[in-house]
Every structure is written in structure tokens, then in C-alpha cells.
PDB file of C-alpha atoms in Angstrom:
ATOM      1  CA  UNK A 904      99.892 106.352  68.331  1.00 46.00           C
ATOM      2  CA  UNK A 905     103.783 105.481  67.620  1.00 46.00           C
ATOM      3  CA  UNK A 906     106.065 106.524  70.545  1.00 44.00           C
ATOM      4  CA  UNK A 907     108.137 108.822  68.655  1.00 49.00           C
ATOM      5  CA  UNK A 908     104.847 110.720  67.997  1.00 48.00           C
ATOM      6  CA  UNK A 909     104.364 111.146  71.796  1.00 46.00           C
ATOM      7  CA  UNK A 910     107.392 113.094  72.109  1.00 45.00           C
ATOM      8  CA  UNK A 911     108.364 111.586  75.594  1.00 45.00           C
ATOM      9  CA  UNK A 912     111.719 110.402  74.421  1.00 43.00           C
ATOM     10  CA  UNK A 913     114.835 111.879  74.461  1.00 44.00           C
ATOM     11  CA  UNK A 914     115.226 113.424  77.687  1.00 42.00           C
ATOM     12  CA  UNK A 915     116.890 111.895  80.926  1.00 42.00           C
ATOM     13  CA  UNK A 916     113.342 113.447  82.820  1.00 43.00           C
ATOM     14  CA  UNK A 917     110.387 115.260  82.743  1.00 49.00           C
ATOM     15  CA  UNK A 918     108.389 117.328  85.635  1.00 52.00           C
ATOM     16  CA  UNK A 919     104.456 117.570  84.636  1.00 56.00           C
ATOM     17  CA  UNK A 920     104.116 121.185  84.900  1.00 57.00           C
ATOM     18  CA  UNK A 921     106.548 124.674  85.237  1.00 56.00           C
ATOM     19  CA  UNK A 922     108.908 124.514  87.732  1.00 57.00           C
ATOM     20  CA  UNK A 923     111.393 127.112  88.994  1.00 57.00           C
ATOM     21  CA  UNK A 924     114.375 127.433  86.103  1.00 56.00           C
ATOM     22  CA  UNK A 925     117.382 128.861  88.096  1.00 57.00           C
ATOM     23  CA  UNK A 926     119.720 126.580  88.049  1.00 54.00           C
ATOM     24  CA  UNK A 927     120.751 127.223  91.504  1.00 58.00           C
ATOM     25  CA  UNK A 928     117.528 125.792  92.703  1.00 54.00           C
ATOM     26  CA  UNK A 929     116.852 122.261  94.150  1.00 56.00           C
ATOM     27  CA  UNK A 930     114.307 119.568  93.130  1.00 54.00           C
ATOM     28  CA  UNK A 931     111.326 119.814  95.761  1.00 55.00           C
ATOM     29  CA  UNK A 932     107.844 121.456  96.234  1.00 56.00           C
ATOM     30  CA  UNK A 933     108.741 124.816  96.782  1.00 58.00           C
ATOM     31  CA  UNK A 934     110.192 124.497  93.153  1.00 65.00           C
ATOM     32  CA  UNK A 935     107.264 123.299  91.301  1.00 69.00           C
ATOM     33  CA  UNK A 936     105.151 125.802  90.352  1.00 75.00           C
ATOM     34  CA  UNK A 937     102.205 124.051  88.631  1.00 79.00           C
ATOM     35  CA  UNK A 938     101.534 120.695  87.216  1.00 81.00           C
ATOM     36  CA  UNK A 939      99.609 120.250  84.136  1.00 85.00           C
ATOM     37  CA  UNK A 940      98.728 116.613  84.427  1.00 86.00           C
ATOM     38  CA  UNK A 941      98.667 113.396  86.575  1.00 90.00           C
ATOM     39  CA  UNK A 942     101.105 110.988  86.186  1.00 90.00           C
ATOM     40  CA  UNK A 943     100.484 107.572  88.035  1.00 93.00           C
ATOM     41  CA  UNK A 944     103.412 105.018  88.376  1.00 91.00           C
ATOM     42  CA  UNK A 945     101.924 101.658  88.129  1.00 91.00           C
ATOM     43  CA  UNK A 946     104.204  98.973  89.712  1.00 88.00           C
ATOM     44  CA  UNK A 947     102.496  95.536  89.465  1.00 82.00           C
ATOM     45  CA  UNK A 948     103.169  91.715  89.823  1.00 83.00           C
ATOM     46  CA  UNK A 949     102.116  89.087  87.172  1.00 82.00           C
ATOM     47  CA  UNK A 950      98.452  89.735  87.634  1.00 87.00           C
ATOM     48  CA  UNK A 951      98.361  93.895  86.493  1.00 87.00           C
ATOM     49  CA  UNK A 952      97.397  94.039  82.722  1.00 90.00           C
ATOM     50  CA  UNK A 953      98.016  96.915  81.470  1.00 92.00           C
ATOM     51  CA  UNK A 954      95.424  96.311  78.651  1.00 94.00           C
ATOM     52  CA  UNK A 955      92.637  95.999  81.656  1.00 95.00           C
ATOM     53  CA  UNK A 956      93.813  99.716  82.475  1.00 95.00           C
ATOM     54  CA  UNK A 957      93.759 100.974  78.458  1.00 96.00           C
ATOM     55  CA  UNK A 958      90.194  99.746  78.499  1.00 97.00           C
ATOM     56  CA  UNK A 959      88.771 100.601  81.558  1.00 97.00           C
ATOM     57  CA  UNK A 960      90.081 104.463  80.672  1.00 97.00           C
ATOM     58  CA  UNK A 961      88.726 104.127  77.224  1.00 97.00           C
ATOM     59  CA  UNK A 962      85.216 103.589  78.540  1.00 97.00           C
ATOM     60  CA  UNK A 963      85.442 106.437  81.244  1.00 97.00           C
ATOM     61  CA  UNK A 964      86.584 108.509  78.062  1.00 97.00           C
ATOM     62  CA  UNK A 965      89.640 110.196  79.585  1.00 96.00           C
ATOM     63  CA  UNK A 966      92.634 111.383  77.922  1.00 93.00           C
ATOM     64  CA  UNK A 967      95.707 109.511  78.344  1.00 93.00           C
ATOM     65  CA  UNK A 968      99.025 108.302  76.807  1.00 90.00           C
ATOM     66  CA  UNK A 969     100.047 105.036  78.588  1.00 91.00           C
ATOM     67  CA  UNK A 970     103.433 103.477  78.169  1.00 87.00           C
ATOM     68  CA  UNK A 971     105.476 100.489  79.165  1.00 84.00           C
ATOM     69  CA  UNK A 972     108.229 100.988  81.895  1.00 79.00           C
ATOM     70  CA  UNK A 973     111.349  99.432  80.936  1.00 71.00           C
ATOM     71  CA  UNK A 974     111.438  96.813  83.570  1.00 71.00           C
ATOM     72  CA  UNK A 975     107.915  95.304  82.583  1.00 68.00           C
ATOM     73  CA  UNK A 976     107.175  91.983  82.511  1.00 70.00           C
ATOM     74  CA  UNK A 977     104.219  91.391  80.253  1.00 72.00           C
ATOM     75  CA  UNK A 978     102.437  94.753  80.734  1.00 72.00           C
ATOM     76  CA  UNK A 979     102.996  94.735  84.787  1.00 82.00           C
ATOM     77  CA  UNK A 980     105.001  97.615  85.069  1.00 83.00           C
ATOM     78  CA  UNK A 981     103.126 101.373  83.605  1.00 89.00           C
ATOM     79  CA  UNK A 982     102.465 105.240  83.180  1.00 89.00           C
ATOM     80  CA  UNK A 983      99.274 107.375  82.698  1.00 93.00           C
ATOM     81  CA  UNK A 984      99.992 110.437  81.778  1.00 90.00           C
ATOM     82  CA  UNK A 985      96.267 112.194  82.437  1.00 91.00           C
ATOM     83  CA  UNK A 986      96.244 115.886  80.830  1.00 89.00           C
ATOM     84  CA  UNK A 987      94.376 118.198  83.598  1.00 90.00           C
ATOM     85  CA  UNK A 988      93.197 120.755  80.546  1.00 89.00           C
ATOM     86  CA  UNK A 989      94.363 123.420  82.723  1.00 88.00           C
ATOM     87  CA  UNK A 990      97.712 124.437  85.456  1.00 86.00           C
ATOM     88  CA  UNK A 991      97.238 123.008  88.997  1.00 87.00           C
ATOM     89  CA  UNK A 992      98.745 125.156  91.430  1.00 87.00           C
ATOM     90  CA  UNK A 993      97.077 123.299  94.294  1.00 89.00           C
ATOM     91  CA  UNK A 994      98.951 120.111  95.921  1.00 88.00           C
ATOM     92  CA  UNK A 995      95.403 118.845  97.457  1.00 93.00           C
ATOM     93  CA  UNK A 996      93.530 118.980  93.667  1.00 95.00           C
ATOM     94  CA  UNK A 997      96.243 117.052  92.301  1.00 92.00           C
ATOM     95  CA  UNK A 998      95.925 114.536  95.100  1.00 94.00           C
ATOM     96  CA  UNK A 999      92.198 114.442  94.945  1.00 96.00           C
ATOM     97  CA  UNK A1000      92.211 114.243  90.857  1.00 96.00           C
ATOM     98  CA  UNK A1001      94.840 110.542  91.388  1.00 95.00           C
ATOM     99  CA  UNK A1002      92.659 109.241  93.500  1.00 96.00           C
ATOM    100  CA  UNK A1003      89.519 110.164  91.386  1.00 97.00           C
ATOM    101  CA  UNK A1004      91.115 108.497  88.581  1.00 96.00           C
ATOM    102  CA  UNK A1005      92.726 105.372  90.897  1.00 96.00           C
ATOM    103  CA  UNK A1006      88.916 104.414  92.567  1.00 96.00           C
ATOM    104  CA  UNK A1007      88.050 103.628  88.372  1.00 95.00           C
ATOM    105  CA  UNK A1008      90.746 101.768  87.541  1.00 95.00           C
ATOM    106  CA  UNK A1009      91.626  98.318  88.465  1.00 93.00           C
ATOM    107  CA  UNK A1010      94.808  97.299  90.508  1.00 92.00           C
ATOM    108  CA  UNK A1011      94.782 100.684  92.437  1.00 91.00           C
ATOM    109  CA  UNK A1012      97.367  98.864  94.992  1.00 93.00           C
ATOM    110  CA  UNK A1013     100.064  99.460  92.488  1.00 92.00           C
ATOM    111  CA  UNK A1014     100.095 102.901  91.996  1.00 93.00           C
ATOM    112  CA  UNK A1015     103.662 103.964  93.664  1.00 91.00           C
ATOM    113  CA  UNK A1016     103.635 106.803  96.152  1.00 92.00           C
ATOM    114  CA  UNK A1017     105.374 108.780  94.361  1.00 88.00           C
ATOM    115  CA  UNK A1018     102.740 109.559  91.894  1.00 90.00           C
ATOM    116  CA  UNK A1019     101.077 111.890  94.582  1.00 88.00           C
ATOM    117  CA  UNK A1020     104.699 113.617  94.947  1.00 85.00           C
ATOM    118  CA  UNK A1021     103.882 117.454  93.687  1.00 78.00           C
ATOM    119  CA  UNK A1022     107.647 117.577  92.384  1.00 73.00           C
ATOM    120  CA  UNK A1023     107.938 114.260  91.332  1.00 69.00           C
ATOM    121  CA  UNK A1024     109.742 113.506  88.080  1.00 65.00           C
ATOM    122  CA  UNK A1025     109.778 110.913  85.792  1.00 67.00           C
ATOM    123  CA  UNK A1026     111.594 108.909  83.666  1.00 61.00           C
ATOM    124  CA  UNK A1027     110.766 109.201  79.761  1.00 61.00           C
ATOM    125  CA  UNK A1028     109.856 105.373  78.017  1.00 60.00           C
ATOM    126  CA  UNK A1029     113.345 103.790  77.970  1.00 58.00           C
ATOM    127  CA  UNK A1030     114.103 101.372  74.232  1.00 55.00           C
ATOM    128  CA  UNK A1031     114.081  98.027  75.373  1.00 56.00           C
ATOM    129  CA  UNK A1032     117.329  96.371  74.433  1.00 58.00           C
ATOM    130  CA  UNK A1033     115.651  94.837  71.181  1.00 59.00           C
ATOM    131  CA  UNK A1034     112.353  96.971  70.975  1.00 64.00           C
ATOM    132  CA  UNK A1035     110.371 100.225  71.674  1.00 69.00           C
ATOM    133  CA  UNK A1036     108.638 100.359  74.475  1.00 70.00           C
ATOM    134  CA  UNK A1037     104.678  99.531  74.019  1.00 81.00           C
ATOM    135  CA  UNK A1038     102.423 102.545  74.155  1.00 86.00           C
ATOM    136  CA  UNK A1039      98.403 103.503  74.242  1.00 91.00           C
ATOM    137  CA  UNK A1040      96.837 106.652  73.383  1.00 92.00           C
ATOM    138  CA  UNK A1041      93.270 107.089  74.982  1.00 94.00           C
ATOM    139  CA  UNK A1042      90.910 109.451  73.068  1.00 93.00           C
ATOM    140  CA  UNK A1043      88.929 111.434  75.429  1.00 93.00           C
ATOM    141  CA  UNK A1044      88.211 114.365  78.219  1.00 93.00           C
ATOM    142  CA  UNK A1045      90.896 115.977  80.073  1.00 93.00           C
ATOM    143  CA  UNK A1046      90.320 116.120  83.769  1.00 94.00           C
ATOM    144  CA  UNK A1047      88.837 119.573  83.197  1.00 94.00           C
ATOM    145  CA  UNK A1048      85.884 118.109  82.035  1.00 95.00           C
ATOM    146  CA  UNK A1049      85.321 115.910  85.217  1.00 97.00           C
ATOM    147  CA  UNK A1050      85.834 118.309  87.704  1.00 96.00           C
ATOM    148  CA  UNK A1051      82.366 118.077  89.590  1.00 97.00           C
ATOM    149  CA  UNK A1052      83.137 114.121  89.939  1.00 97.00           C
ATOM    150  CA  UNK A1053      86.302 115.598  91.390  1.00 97.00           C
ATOM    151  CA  UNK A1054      85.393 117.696  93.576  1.00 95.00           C
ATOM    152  CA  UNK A1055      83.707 114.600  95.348  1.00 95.00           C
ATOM    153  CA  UNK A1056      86.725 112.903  96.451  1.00 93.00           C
ATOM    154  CA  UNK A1057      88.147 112.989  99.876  1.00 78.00           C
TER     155      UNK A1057
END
């Protein structure tokens, strides 16, 4: 898939899920009211391949749009985006459903705290100076279908 087709771009954020809209309201957990997928901040040095990560969550057959951050070196530096099929109004499932997905995937050690955050939000793919940012779209099962596997992890 093109980025454009995505949709992440053109926004200075995004939260994964419905948050609390009155303006008078701060960033923060008791804000979020629900997140509606996983997002996982890979930060790596020169040995993370993003590629390694495309295919490993092709074979596992879950859902995923994976994109370049702007400061990546050679496919070092990356989002998942995991759909959960459903609104996650519990902190712990969240946690548990990250780590489900981070014991499959190689370079686990990279995955930046904040990515367990419950009000977390992210920065949209950035253009590069010369090019769009590289992106993946994984065919597959939302989290929804994995659930039991889920329920598993400690």
C-alpha cells in the first residue's frame, strides 16, 4: 500500500483510540478512554531490519501497517500499528496484547517504553527531505482473533 492510502499523514498526532474531547482537558490516562490498536515504537541500531519484522508478522498473519520513522537509518528506526478488532478499555490487555506481539518478533529490546503508555501519542510518518517515508501493509487477523494466545501472557 502507498502512504497516502494509509491516511496517517497530515496531522501533527494521533492517539489510538477515543479520548476525552474538551478542550480543557490534559493529555494523560484519565483522558483516554479506549484504544483501538497497539502501536509499538521500534528504536534500533544498525542491526534492526525492519524487513525481518514485515516478515516475521506476515507469517504470524497479523494485521499491520508498518512505517519508517523519519530519523531511520536503513530501516532501524519503526511503527506497527496492530488493529485490536475491537475498543480496549483495559490498560493491563493492552499491555499483555504488546508483549504478545513483542515475544514473536525479533529485536524486542527496541521497542520504546512508551509504546505501553495508555495515552501515548504518536507522531504521523514525517516526508523525508527528498522522499516518502517507506511503508508495509500486512494482510491478516486483528488481535481479536488471537485473543486465547493472549490471554496467556503475563
Amino acid at each position: 500500500a502507498d502512504i497516502d492510502e494509509m491516511k496517517l499523514i497530515g496531522s501533527t498526532c494521533y492517539s489510538a483510540g477515543a479520548s476525552v474531547t474538551d478542550t480543557t482537558a490534559k493529555r494523560g490516562k484519565a483522558s483516554t478512554l479506549s484504544q483501538s490498536c497497539i502501536v509499538l515504537d521500534y528504536d534500533g541500531n544498525d542491526t534492526v531490519d525492519v524487513q525481518v519484522v514485515v516478515d516475521e508478522l506476515t507469517q504470524l498473519n497479523i494485521t499491520a501497517i508498518i512505517y519508517e520513522s523519519w530519523s531511520s537509518k536503513g530501516g532501524n528506526r519503526f511503527r506497527i500499528i496492530i488493529p485490536f478488532g475491537f475498543e480496549v478499555i483495559d490498560h493491563a490487555l493492552k499491555v499483555q496484547a504488546a508483549n504478545f506481539i513483542i515475544n514473536q518478533l525479533s529485536f524486542g529490546d527496541y521497542v520504546d517504553d512508551c509504546s505501553f503508555k495508555w495515552y501515548q501519542l504518536m507522531l504521523p510518518p514525517m516526508y523525508h527531505l527528498h522522499s516518502k517515508p517507506r511503508a508495509w501493509f500486512v494482510n491478516g487477523e486483528p488481535l481479536s482473533a488471537f485473543m486465547d494466545e493472549i490471554d496467556k501472557v503475563k
